[in-house]
PDB file of C-alpha atoms and ligand atoms in Angstrom:
ATOM      1  CA  MET A   1       0.850 -14.109  28.403  1.00 41.00           C
ATOM      2  CA  GLU A   2       1.605 -10.750  28.783  1.00 48.00           C
ATOM      3  CA  GLN A   3      -0.937  -7.818  27.568  1.00 49.00           C
ATOM      4  CA  ILE A   4      -0.111  -4.836  26.073  1.00 52.00           C
ATOM      5  CA  ARG A   5      -4.505  -2.669  27.647  1.00 48.00           C
ATOM      6  CA  TYR A   6      -5.588  -0.800  25.275  1.00 52.00           C
ATOM      7  CA  SER A   7      -9.002   0.913  25.803  1.00 51.00           C
ATOM      8  CA  ASP A   8     -10.231  -1.096  23.337  1.00 53.00           C
ATOM      9  CA  ILE A   9      -7.889  -3.390  21.811  1.00 63.00           C
ATOM     10  CA  ARG A  10      -5.210  -5.576  23.909  1.00 71.00           C
ATOM     11  CA  TYR A  11      -1.590  -6.709  21.744  1.00 80.00           C
ATOM     12  CA  SER A  12       0.910  -9.681  23.505  1.00 85.00           C
ATOM     13  CA  VAL A  13       4.405  -8.076  23.622  1.00 85.00           C
ATOM     14  CA  GLU A  14       5.339 -10.414  20.879  1.00 90.00           C
ATOM     15  CA  GLU A  15       2.806  -9.168  18.226  1.00 92.00           C
ATOM     16  CA  LEU A  16       3.188  -5.225  18.992  1.00 92.00           C
ATOM     17  CA  ASP A  17       6.867  -6.414  18.761  1.00 94.00           C
ATOM     18  CA  LYS A  18       6.538  -8.496  15.435  1.00 96.00           C
ATOM     19  CA  TRP A  19       3.969  -4.749  14.246  1.00 96.00           C
ATOM     20  CA  ARG A  20       7.045  -2.627  14.628  1.00 97.00           C
ATOM     21  CA  LEU A  21       9.387  -4.561  13.549  1.00 98.00           C
ATOM     22  CA  ALA A  22       7.001  -5.082  10.616  1.00 98.00           C
ATOM     23  CA  GLY A  23       7.215  -1.832  11.109  1.00 98.00           C
ATOM     24  CA  LYS A  24      10.694  -0.628  10.371  1.00 98.00           C
ATOM     25  CA  ILE A  25      11.925  -2.947   7.877  1.00 98.00           C
ATOM     26  CA  SER A  26       9.534  -1.287   5.719  1.00 98.00           C
ATOM     27  CA  ALA A  27      11.073   1.664   6.365  1.00 98.00           C
ATOM     28  CA  LYS A  28      14.691   0.163   5.479  1.00 98.00           C
ATOM     29  CA  ALA A  29      13.125  -0.764   2.331  1.00 98.00           C
ATOM     30  CA  LEU A  30      11.438   2.561   1.380  1.00 98.00           C
ATOM     31  CA  HIS A  31      14.721   3.830   1.810  1.00 98.00           C
ATOM     32  CA  TYR A  32      16.397   1.465   0.487  1.00 98.00           C
ATOM     33  CA  GLY A  33      13.845   1.861  -3.189  1.00 98.00           C
ATOM     34  CA  ALA A  34      13.821   5.158  -2.781  1.00 98.00           C
ATOM     35  CA  GLY A  35      18.081   5.374  -4.083  1.00 98.00           C
ATOM     36  CA  LEU A  36      16.948   3.651  -6.481  1.00 98.00           C
ATOM     37  CA  ILE A  37      14.830   5.836  -8.325  1.00 98.00           C
ATOM     38  CA  LYS A  38      16.819   7.602 -10.528  1.00 98.00           C
ATOM     39  CA  LYS A  39      17.021   8.662 -14.114  1.00 98.00           C
ATOM     40  CA  GLY A  40      17.299   5.466 -16.668  1.00 98.00           C
ATOM     41  CA  SER A  41      16.977   2.573 -14.073  1.00 98.00           C
ATOM     42  CA  THR A  42      13.615   0.434 -14.678  1.00 98.00           C
ATOM     43  CA  VAL A  43      10.811   0.316 -12.910  1.00 98.00           C
ATOM     44  CA  LEU A  44      11.159  -3.579 -13.139  1.00 98.00           C
ATOM     45  CA  GLU A  45      14.959  -3.253 -11.505  1.00 98.00           C
ATOM     46  CA  VAL A  46      13.315  -1.156  -8.983  1.00 98.00           C
ATOM     47  CA  VAL A  47      10.482  -3.045  -7.454  1.00 98.00           C
ATOM     48  CA  GLU A  48      12.511  -6.221  -7.670  1.00 98.00           C
ATOM     49  CA  SER A  49      15.307  -5.312  -5.797  1.00 98.00           C
ATOM     50  CA  VAL A  50      12.612  -3.699  -2.976  1.00 98.00           C
ATOM     51  CA  ASP A  51      10.973  -6.726  -2.815  1.00 98.00           C
ATOM     52  CA  LYS A  52      14.292  -8.476  -2.403  1.00 98.00           C
ATOM     53  CA  LYS A  53      15.423  -6.025   0.428  1.00 98.00           C
ATOM     54  CA  ILE A  54      12.256  -6.951   2.469  1.00 98.00           C
ATOM     55  CA  ILE A  55      12.751 -10.707   2.605  1.00 98.00           C
ATOM     56  CA  GLU A  56      17.201  -9.615   3.314  1.00 98.00           C
ATOM     57  CA  LEU A  57      15.703  -7.961   6.362  1.00 98.00           C
ATOM     58  CA  GLY A  58      13.499 -11.055   7.511  1.00 98.00           C
ATOM     59  CA  ALA A  59      10.004 -10.461   6.465  1.00 98.00           C
ATOM     60  CA  LYS A  60       8.409 -11.023   3.346  1.00 97.00           C
ATOM     61  CA  PRO A  61       6.600  -7.805   1.194  1.00 98.00           C
ATOM     62  CA  SER A  62       3.020  -7.020   2.552  1.00 97.00           C
ATOM     63  CA  PHE A  63       2.188  -6.815  -1.225  1.00 98.00           C
ATOM     64  CA  PRO A  64       4.449  -6.327  -4.262  1.00 98.00           C
ATOM     65  CA  SER A  65       6.267  -3.490  -4.359  1.00 98.00           C
ATOM     66  CA  GLN A  66       4.662  -0.675  -6.535  1.00 98.00           C
ATOM     67  CA  VAL A  67       6.090   2.438  -8.537  1.00 98.00           C
ATOM     68  CA  SER A  68       3.195   4.398 -10.501  1.00 98.00           C
ATOM     69  CA  LEU A  69       4.077   6.698 -12.552  1.00 98.00           C
ATOM     70  CA  ASP A  70       3.464  10.668 -13.012  1.00 98.00           C
ATOM     71  CA  ASP A  71      -0.693  10.609 -13.088  1.00 98.00           C
ATOM     72  CA  VAL A  72      -1.034   7.271 -11.762  1.00 98.00           C
ATOM     73  CA  ALA A  73      -1.910   7.444  -8.379  1.00 98.00           C
ATOM     74  CA  ALA A  74      -1.011   3.742  -7.445  1.00 98.00           C
ATOM     75  CA  HIS A  75      -0.904   0.326  -8.497  1.00 98.00           C
ATOM     76  CA  PHE A  76       1.694   0.026 -11.210  1.00 98.00           C
ATOM     77  CA  CYS A  77       3.162  -3.602 -10.863  1.00 98.00           C
ATOM     78  CA  PRO A  78       5.652  -4.152 -13.697  1.00 97.00           C
ATOM     79  CA  ASP A  79       5.534  -7.979 -15.569  1.00 95.00           C
ATOM     80  CA  SER A  80       8.629  -9.188 -16.476  1.00 94.00           C
ATOM     81  CA  ASP A  81       9.366  -8.152 -19.748  1.00 94.00           C
ATOM     82  CA  ASP A  82       7.690  -4.908 -18.496  1.00 96.00           C
ATOM     83  CA  ARG A  83      10.340  -1.961 -19.865  1.00 96.00           C
ATOM     84  CA  THR A  84       8.762   1.279 -18.362  1.00 98.00           C
ATOM     85  CA  VAL A  85      12.512   3.381 -18.246  1.00 98.00           C
ATOM     86  CA  LEU A  86      12.504   6.121 -15.166  1.00 98.00           C
ATOM     87  CA  ASP A  87      13.684   9.782 -16.339  1.00 98.00           C
ATOM     88  CA  THR A  88      11.625  12.751 -14.777  1.00 98.00           C
ATOM     89  CA  GLN A  89       8.493  11.129 -13.770  1.00 98.00           C
ATOM     90  CA  VAL A  90       7.064  12.139 -10.260  1.00 98.00           C
ATOM     91  CA  ALA A  91       7.619   8.834  -9.139  1.00 98.00           C
ATOM     92  CA  LYS A  92       4.926   6.948  -5.798  1.00 98.00           C
ATOM     93  CA  LEU A  93       6.969   4.156  -4.079  1.00 98.00           C
ATOM     94  CA  ASP A  94       4.639   2.059  -2.100  1.00 98.00           C
ATOM     95  CA  VAL A  95       5.632  -0.656  -0.459  1.00 98.00           C
ATOM     96  CA  GLY A  96       4.909  -2.784   3.365  1.00 98.00           C
ATOM     97  CA  ALA A  97       6.404  -5.585   5.095  1.00 98.00           C
ATOM     98  CA  SER A  98       4.948  -8.522   6.956  1.00 98.00           C
ATOM     99  CA  VAL A  99       6.410  -9.999   9.849  1.00 98.00           C
ATOM    100  CA  ASP A 100       4.196 -13.318  10.542  1.00 96.00           C
ATOM    101  CA  GLY A 101       1.290 -11.554   9.133  1.00 96.00           C
ATOM    102  CA  PHE A 102       1.761  -7.864  10.640  1.00 97.00           C
ATOM    103  CA  LEU A 103       1.473  -5.820   8.268  1.00 97.00           C
ATOM    104  CA  SER A 104       3.049  -2.303   7.203  1.00 98.00           C
ATOM    105  CA  ASP A 105       2.168   0.064   4.763  1.00 98.00           C
ATOM    106  CA  THR A 106       4.636   3.307   3.727  1.00 98.00           C
ATOM    107  CA  ALA A 107       4.961   4.684   0.729  1.00 98.00           C
ATOM    108  CA  ALA A 108       6.933   8.134  -0.708  1.00 98.00           C
ATOM    109  CA  THR A 109       7.354   9.718  -3.696  1.00 98.00           C
ATOM    110  CA  ILE A 110      10.627  10.701  -6.417  1.00 98.00           C
ATOM    111  CA  ASP A 111      10.292  14.358  -7.971  1.00 98.00           C
ATOM    112  CA  LEU A 112      12.758  12.996 -10.955  1.00 98.00           C
ATOM    113  CA  SER A 113      12.557  15.863 -12.461  1.00 98.00           C
ATOM    114  CA  GLY A 114      13.131  18.232  -9.718  1.00 97.00           C
ATOM    115  CA  ASN A 115      10.358  20.868 -11.052  1.00 98.00           C
ATOM    116  CA  ASN A 116       7.400  19.052  -8.563  1.00 98.00           C
ATOM    117  CA  SER A 117       8.586  19.250  -5.099  1.00 98.00           C
ATOM    118  CA  GLU A 118       5.577  21.660  -4.137  1.00 98.00           C
ATOM    119  CA  LEU A 119       3.251  18.598  -5.132  1.00 98.00           C
ATOM    120  CA  VAL A 120       5.459  16.782  -3.136  1.00 98.00           C
ATOM    121  CA  LYS A 121       5.521  18.883  -0.318  1.00 98.00           C
ATOM    122  CA  ALA A 122       1.593  18.527  -0.436  1.00 98.00           C
ATOM    123  CA  SER A 123       1.107  15.095   0.366  1.00 98.00           C
ATOM    124  CA  GLY A 124       3.500  15.138   2.942  1.00 98.00           C
ATOM    125  CA  ASP A 125       2.530  18.415   5.414  1.00 98.00           C
ATOM    126  CA  ALA A 126      -0.898  16.457   4.886  1.00 98.00           C
ATOM    127  CA  LEU A 127       0.560  13.194   6.412  1.00 98.00           C
ATOM    128  CA  GLU A 128       2.645  14.983   8.750  1.00 98.00           C
ATOM    129  CA  ALA A 129      -0.576  17.180   9.899  1.00 98.00           C
ATOM    130  CA  ALA A 130      -3.078  13.761   9.780  1.00 98.00           C
ATOM    131  CA  ILE A 131      -0.280  12.214  12.378  1.00 98.00           C
ATOM    132  CA  ARG A 132      -0.045  15.035  14.980  1.00 97.00           C
ATOM    133  CA  ILE A 133      -3.658  14.813  15.759  1.00 97.00           C
ATOM    134  CA  ALA A 134      -4.114  11.357  15.264  1.00 97.00           C
ATOM    135  CA  ARG A 135      -5.181  10.192  19.052  1.00 95.00           C
ATOM    136  CA  PRO A 136      -8.222   8.587  20.344  1.00 94.00           C
ATOM    137  CA  GLY A 137     -11.377  10.569  20.113  1.00 95.00           C
ATOM    138  CA  THR A 138     -10.750  12.257  16.740  1.00 97.00           C
ATOM    139  CA  VAL A 139     -12.774  11.481  14.679  1.00 97.00           C
ATOM    140  CA  LEU A 140     -12.680   9.885  11.105  1.00 98.00           C
ATOM    141  CA  GLY A 141     -14.353  13.265   8.287  1.00 98.00           C
ATOM    142  CA  GLU A 142     -11.148  15.699  10.938  1.00 98.00           C
ATOM    143  CA  LEU A 143      -8.391  14.175   9.395  1.00 98.00           C
ATOM    144  CA  GLY A 144      -9.777  14.389   6.392  1.00 98.00           C
ATOM    145  CA  ARG A 145     -10.033  17.695   6.463  1.00 98.00           C
ATOM    146  CA  VAL A 146      -6.765  18.924   7.480  1.00 98.00           C
ATOM    147  CA  ILE A 147      -5.626  16.372   5.037  1.00 98.00           C
ATOM    148  CA  ARG A 148      -7.411  18.475   2.440  1.00 98.00           C
ATOM    149  CA  GLU A 149      -6.910  22.240   4.050  1.00 98.00           C
ATOM    150  CA  THR A 150      -2.795  21.421   3.935  1.00 98.00           C
ATOM    151  CA  ILE A 151      -2.722  20.318  -0.139  1.00 98.00           C
ATOM    152  CA  SER A 152      -5.290  22.943  -0.615  1.00 98.00           C
ATOM    153  CA  SER A 153      -3.294  25.512   0.802  1.00 98.00           C
ATOM    154  CA  TYR A 154      -0.565  24.810  -1.843  1.00 98.00           C
ATOM    155  CA  GLY A 155      -3.005  24.895  -4.762  1.00 98.00           C
ATOM    156  CA  PHE A 156      -4.068  21.730  -4.938  1.00 98.00           C
ATOM    157  CA  SER A 157      -6.399  18.885  -4.126  1.00 98.00           C
ATOM    158  CA  PRO A 158      -5.691  16.137  -2.179  1.00 98.00           C
ATOM    159  CA  ILE A 159      -7.859  12.685  -4.127  1.00 98.00           C
ATOM    160  CA  ILE A 160     -10.890  12.119  -2.559  1.00 97.00           C
ATOM    161  CA  ASN A 161     -11.802   8.533  -3.458  1.00 96.00           C
ATOM    162  CA  LEU A 162      -8.521   7.291  -2.776  1.00 97.00           C
ATOM    163  CA  SER A 163      -8.033   6.751   0.812  1.00 97.00           C
ATOM    164  CA  GLY A 164      -6.051   5.674   3.682  1.00 98.00           C
ATOM    165  CA  HIS A 165      -7.071   1.918   6.367  1.00 97.00           C
ATOM    166  CA  GLY A 166      -6.896   0.145   8.947  1.00 95.00           C
ATOM    167  CA  ILE A 167      -4.017  -2.508   8.795  1.00 95.00           C
ATOM    168  CA  GLY A 168      -5.180  -6.011  10.513  1.00 92.00           C
ATOM    169  CA  ARG A 169      -3.456  -9.048  11.123  1.00 93.00           C
ATOM    170  CA  PHE A 170      -3.130 -10.923   7.334  1.00 94.00           C
ATOM    171  CA  LYS A 171      -5.126  -7.903   5.618  1.00 93.00           C
ATOM    172  CA  VAL A 172      -4.109  -5.165   4.359  1.00 93.00           C
ATOM    173  CA  HIS A 173      -7.206  -2.748   4.175  1.00 92.00           C
ATOM    174  CA  THR A 174      -9.466  -3.203   7.091  1.00 92.00           C
ATOM    175  CA  SER A 175     -11.928  -0.603   8.465  1.00 92.00           C
ATOM    176  CA  PRO A 176     -11.682   2.185   8.902  1.00 94.00           C
ATOM    177  CA  THR A 177     -11.427   4.426   5.911  1.00 96.00           C
ATOM    178  CA  VAL A 178      -9.470   7.415   6.086  1.00 97.00           C
ATOM    179  CA  PRO A 179     -10.818   9.896   3.970  1.00 98.00           C
ATOM    180  CA  ASN A 180      -8.455  12.492   2.270  1.00 98.00           C
ATOM    181  CA  TYR A 181     -11.707  14.807   3.107  1.00 98.00           C
ATOM    182  CA  ASP A 182     -13.824  15.932   4.706  1.00 98.00           C
ATOM    183  CA  ASN A 183     -16.305  13.251   4.456  1.00 97.00           C
ATOM    184  CA  GLY A 184     -18.134  13.616   7.891  1.00 97.00           C
ATOM    185  CA  ASP A 185     -17.598  10.497   9.382  1.00 96.00           C
ATOM    186  CA  SER A 186     -17.522  10.546  12.842  1.00 96.00           C
ATOM    187  CA  GLU A 187     -16.912   7.266  13.896  1.00 95.00           C
ATOM    188  CA  GLU A 188     -13.786   7.950  16.363  1.00 95.00           C
ATOM    189  CA  LEU A 189     -10.664   6.776  16.823  1.00 95.00           C
ATOM    190  CA  PHE A 190      -9.628   4.413  19.597  1.00 91.00           C
ATOM    191  CA  ASP A 191      -6.641   3.545  21.717  1.00 90.00           C
ATOM    192  CA  GLY A 192      -4.484   1.101  19.956  1.00 89.00           C
ATOM    193  CA  GLN A 193      -5.628   0.813  16.871  1.00 92.00           C
ATOM    194  CA  ILE A 194      -3.458   0.559  13.794  1.00 95.00           C
ATOM    195  CA  ILE A 195      -4.518   2.627   9.884  1.00 97.00           C
ATOM    196  CA  ALA A 196      -2.285   3.676   7.688  1.00 98.00           C
ATOM    197  CA  ILE A 197      -2.855   7.192   6.548  1.00 98.00           C
ATOM    198  CA  GLU A 198      -1.938   7.941   2.780  1.00 98.00           C
ATOM    199  CA  PRO A 199      -2.841  11.779   1.120  1.00 98.00           C
ATOM    200  CA  PHE A 200      -2.520  12.335  -2.400  1.00 98.00           C
ATOM    201  CA  ALA A 201      -2.062  14.995  -3.616  1.00 98.00           C
ATOM    202  CA  THR A 202      -2.886  16.108  -7.769  1.00 98.00           C
ATOM    203  CA  SER A 203      -2.413  19.058  -9.503  1.00 98.00           C
ATOM    204  CA  GLY A 204      -5.774  18.025 -11.570  1.00 98.00           C
ATOM    205  CA  SER A 205      -9.643  17.328 -10.901  1.00 97.00           C
ATOM    206  CA  GLY A 206      -8.594  14.893  -7.271  1.00 98.00           C
ATOM    207  CA  SER A 207     -10.017  11.275  -8.292  1.00 98.00           C
ATOM    208  CA  ILE A 208      -9.541   8.828 -10.066  1.00 98.00           C
ATOM    209  CA  TYR A 209     -10.421   5.724 -12.323  1.00 98.00           C
ATOM    210  CA  GLU A 210      -9.923   2.314 -12.564  1.00 97.00           C
ATOM    211  CA  SER A 211      -7.670   1.964 -15.755  1.00 97.00           C
ATOM    212  CA  SER A 212      -6.910  -1.869 -17.239  1.00 95.00           C
ATOM    213  CA  ASN A 213      -4.190  -4.674 -16.884  1.00 94.00           C
ATOM    214  CA  PRO A 214      -4.692  -4.603 -13.888  1.00 96.00           C
ATOM    215  CA  THR A 215      -0.978  -6.858 -12.702  1.00 97.00           C
ATOM    216  CA  VAL A 216      -1.920  -7.187  -9.216  1.00 98.00           C
ATOM    217  CA  PHE A 217      -4.141  -9.695  -7.870  1.00 98.00           C
ATOM    218  CA  MET A 218      -5.338 -11.139  -4.214  1.00 97.00           C
ATOM    219  CA  GLU A 219      -7.165 -14.335  -2.969  1.00 97.00           C
ATOM    220  CA  VAL A 220     -10.752 -13.526  -2.033  1.00 96.00           C
ATOM    221  CA  SER A 221     -12.006 -16.257  -1.535  1.00 95.00           C
ATOM    222  CA  LYS A 222     -11.204 -20.318  -2.353  1.00 94.00           C
ATOM    223  CA  LYS A 223     -13.671 -21.474  -4.780  1.00 94.00           C
ATOM    224  CA  PRO A 224     -13.065 -24.616  -5.912  1.00 94.00           C
ATOM    225  CA  VAL A 225     -11.500 -25.177  -9.529  1.00 95.00           C
ATOM    226  CA  ARG A 226     -11.749 -28.148 -11.663  1.00 93.00           C
ATOM    227  CA  ASP A 227      -8.739 -27.151 -14.089  1.00 95.00           C
ATOM    228  CA  SER A 228      -6.417 -28.491 -13.323  1.00 95.00           C
ATOM    229  CA  SER A 229      -3.326 -26.194 -14.809  1.00 95.00           C
ATOM    230  CA  VAL A 230      -5.509 -23.592 -12.315  1.00 97.00           C
ATOM    231  CA  ARG A 231      -5.603 -25.309  -9.261  1.00 97.00           C
ATOM    232  CA  LEU A 232      -1.562 -25.832  -9.260  1.00 97.00           C
ATOM    233  CA  ILE A 233      -1.423 -22.092  -9.878  1.00 98.00           C
ATOM    234  CA  PHE A 234      -4.461 -21.317  -7.418  1.00 98.00           C
ATOM    235  CA  ALA A 235      -2.799 -23.166  -4.027  1.00 97.00           C
ATOM    236  CA  GLU A 236       0.655 -21.062  -5.722  1.00 97.00           C
ATOM    237  CA  ILE A 237      -2.080 -18.158  -3.975  1.00 98.00           C
ATOM    238  CA  GLN A 238      -3.210 -19.548  -1.482  1.00 97.00           C
ATOM    239  CA  GLY A 239       0.538 -19.599  -0.425  1.00 96.00           C
ATOM    240  CA  TYR A 240       0.513 -15.913  -0.338  1.00 96.00           C
ATOM    241  CA  LYS A 241      -2.065 -16.003   2.907  1.00 95.00           C
ATOM    242  CA  GLY A 242      -4.862 -13.621   1.514  1.00 95.00           C
ATOM    243  CA  LEU A 243      -2.080 -11.272   0.636  1.00 97.00           C
ATOM    244  CA  PRO A 244      -1.928  -9.313  -2.180  1.00 97.00           C
ATOM    245  CA  PHE A 245       0.423 -10.478  -5.503  1.00 98.00           C
ATOM    246  CA  THR A 246       1.319 -10.043  -8.713  1.00 98.00           C
ATOM    247  CA  LYS A 247       1.490 -12.234 -11.492  1.00 97.00           C
ATOM    248  CA  ARG A 248       5.615 -11.775 -12.232  1.00 96.00           C
ATOM    249  CA  TRP A 249       5.642 -14.132  -8.641  1.00 97.00           C
ATOM    250  CA  LEU A 250       3.591 -16.634 -10.864  1.00 97.00           C
ATOM    251  CA  SER A 251       5.624 -15.781 -13.801  1.00 92.00           C
ATOM    252  CA  GLY A 252       8.399 -17.446 -12.901  1.00 87.00           C
ATOM    253  CA  LYS A 253       7.451 -20.240 -11.951  1.00 94.00           C
ATOM    254  CA  PHE A 254       4.286 -21.213 -14.410  1.00 97.00           C
ATOM    255  CA  PRO A 255       3.914 -21.110 -18.018  1.00 96.00           C
ATOM    256  CA  SER A 256       2.799 -17.174 -18.834  1.00 93.00           C
ATOM    257  CA  PHE A 257       0.089 -18.022 -20.841  1.00 95.00           C
ATOM    258  CA  LYS A 258      -1.247 -20.281 -18.034  1.00 97.00           C
ATOM    259  CA  VAL A 259      -0.668 -17.727 -15.627  1.00 97.00           C
ATOM    260  CA  ASN A 260      -2.469 -15.591 -17.698  1.00 96.00           C
ATOM    261  CA  TYR A 261      -5.164 -17.681 -18.657  1.00 97.00           C
ATOM    262  CA  ALA A 262      -5.596 -19.099 -15.003  1.00 98.00           C
ATOM    263  CA  LEU A 263      -5.392 -15.423 -13.441  1.00 98.00           C
ATOM    264  CA  LYS A 264      -8.518 -14.499 -16.071  1.00 96.00           C
ATOM    265  CA  HIS A 265     -10.166 -17.135 -14.862  1.00 97.00           C
ATOM    266  CA  LEU A 266     -10.032 -17.087 -11.078  1.00 98.00           C
ATOM    267  CA  ALA A 267     -11.113 -13.669 -11.956  1.00 97.00           C
ATOM    268  CA  ASP A 268     -14.362 -14.645 -13.233  1.00 96.00           C
ATOM    269  CA  ILE A 269     -15.112 -16.656 -11.032  1.00 97.00           C
ATOM    270  CA  GLY A 270     -14.419 -14.332  -7.955  1.00 97.00           C
ATOM    271  CA  ALA A 271     -11.839 -16.152  -6.165  1.00 98.00           C
ATOM    272  CA  ILE A 272      -9.840 -13.666  -6.254  1.00 98.00           C
ATOM    273  CA  GLN A 273      -9.967  -9.386  -7.107  1.00 97.00           C
ATOM    274  CA  SER A 274      -7.506  -7.480  -9.568  1.00 97.00           C
ATOM    275  CA  PHE A 275      -5.930  -3.786  -8.403  1.00 97.00           C
ATOM    276  CA  PRO A 276      -5.827  -2.391 -11.618  1.00 97.00           C
ATOM    277  CA  PRO A 277      -3.294   0.908 -11.886  1.00 98.00           C
ATOM    278  CA  LEU A 278      -5.526   4.099 -10.928  1.00 98.00           C
ATOM    279  CA  VAL A 279      -5.366   6.720 -12.917  1.00 98.00           C
ATOM    280  CA  GLU A 280      -5.937  10.210 -12.497  1.00 98.00           C
ATOM    281  CA  ARG A 281      -9.400  11.377 -14.145  1.00 98.00           C
ATOM    282  CA  ARG A 282      -7.587  14.680 -15.463  1.00 98.00           C
ATOM    283  CA  HIS A 283      -4.326  13.357 -15.806  1.00 98.00           C
ATOM    284  CA  GLY A 284      -2.504  15.735 -13.529  1.00 98.00           C
ATOM    285  CA  LEU A 285       0.554  14.306 -11.649  1.00 98.00           C
ATOM    286  CA  VAL A 286       0.148  13.071  -8.303  1.00 98.00           C
ATOM    287  CA  SER A 287       2.151  12.605  -5.217  1.00 98.00           C
ATOM    288  CA  GLN A 288       1.349  10.888  -2.435  1.00 98.00           C
ATOM    289  CA  ALA A 289       2.898   9.871   1.484  1.00 98.00           C
ATOM    290  CA  GLU A 290       1.761   7.379   3.424  1.00 98.00           C
ATOM    291  CA  HIS A 291       2.841   5.460   7.025  1.00 98.00           C
ATOM    292  CA  THR A 292       1.490   3.156   9.404  1.00 98.00           C
ATOM    293  CA  ILE A 293       0.533   4.605  12.523  1.00 97.00           C
ATOM    294  CA  LEU A 294      -0.175   3.099  16.048  1.00 95.00           C
ATOM    295  CA  VAL A 295      -3.391   5.250  17.146  1.00 94.00           C
ATOM    296  CA  ARG A 296      -2.147   6.239  20.879  1.00 92.00           C
ATOM    297  CA  GLU A 297      -2.082   9.452  22.968  1.00 93.00           C
ATOM    298  CA  LYS A 298       1.040  10.340  21.473  1.00 94.00           C
ATOM    299  CA  PRO A 299       0.981   9.109  18.147  1.00 94.00           C
ATOM    300  CA  GLU A 300       3.655   6.307  17.130  1.00 95.00           C
ATOM    301  CA  VAL A 301       4.899   6.260  13.479  1.00 98.00           C
ATOM    302  CA  LEU A 302       5.761   2.043  13.139  1.00 98.00           C
ATOM    303  CA  THR A 303       7.157   2.841   9.360  1.00 98.00           C
ATOM    304  CA  ARG A 304       9.436   5.850  10.607  1.00 96.00           C
ATOM    305  CA  MET A 305      13.293   5.359   9.664  1.00 88.00           C
ATOM    306  CA  SER A 306      14.761   6.409  12.782  1.00 72.00           C
TER     307      SER A 306
HETATM  308 CO1   CO B   1      -1.673   1.577   2.318  1.00 96.56          CO
END
């Protein structure tokens, strides 16, 4: 099979095409979803429409689409009975597409009040500044330095305990960690590497904590399960192939009380990991921008619209 050769990594032409397609589909879904984020809509309507859009475009969600509001930086995914209504919030939409396990991850912020455009620009410009230098040989700490400097120039702080990440087949998060400040990491980017860069800017302290009531989960270990209804739900979860999923997807197929019991049990035995909403420590507003990038001499932004 013909191979595209980078210095440290090889993809077949087919594989790279799938990665590019996943990027394009998530770009379209993000654009579509951003248009749905309007005063009076519910978060539930938005995420369900975006998940559906990704499927219509020929992919599957890399993870359940999420809309995190104001001081929630990430990982808010509504349950089927959630009634959160969009009004004047700072809304982060985070989406990804999977084409045969080749994944993309992209996010944007919609400022519904119109009063936080600088905050939105801070994370957006930080992302662009980092992309400009995301070429082979750039050290990870340097990406973080550029992100922090850009966000600080707007008078905001980066969230330092959130970071970008590598992306692998059926793996939303792999090494390396792409920091949002100069953490001193001297590891170099390499030709052909696929990474997601995701600066978060905040008017708060610049760190998040994990809150409670997670709705996003991911299988991490195939533990044996005795209870027959838990086993049935775990079998369904294994259909997600190690990609994150949300409770809502299961509640459509199994009674809610069984889903709740199974998720708690599976988390307790270490079969699944939970991702609770991440909240800014001082409840500052948070903006986010994210792209998936193929590292090359001229970095290729896989999740760019055109
Ligand atoms: Co990401």
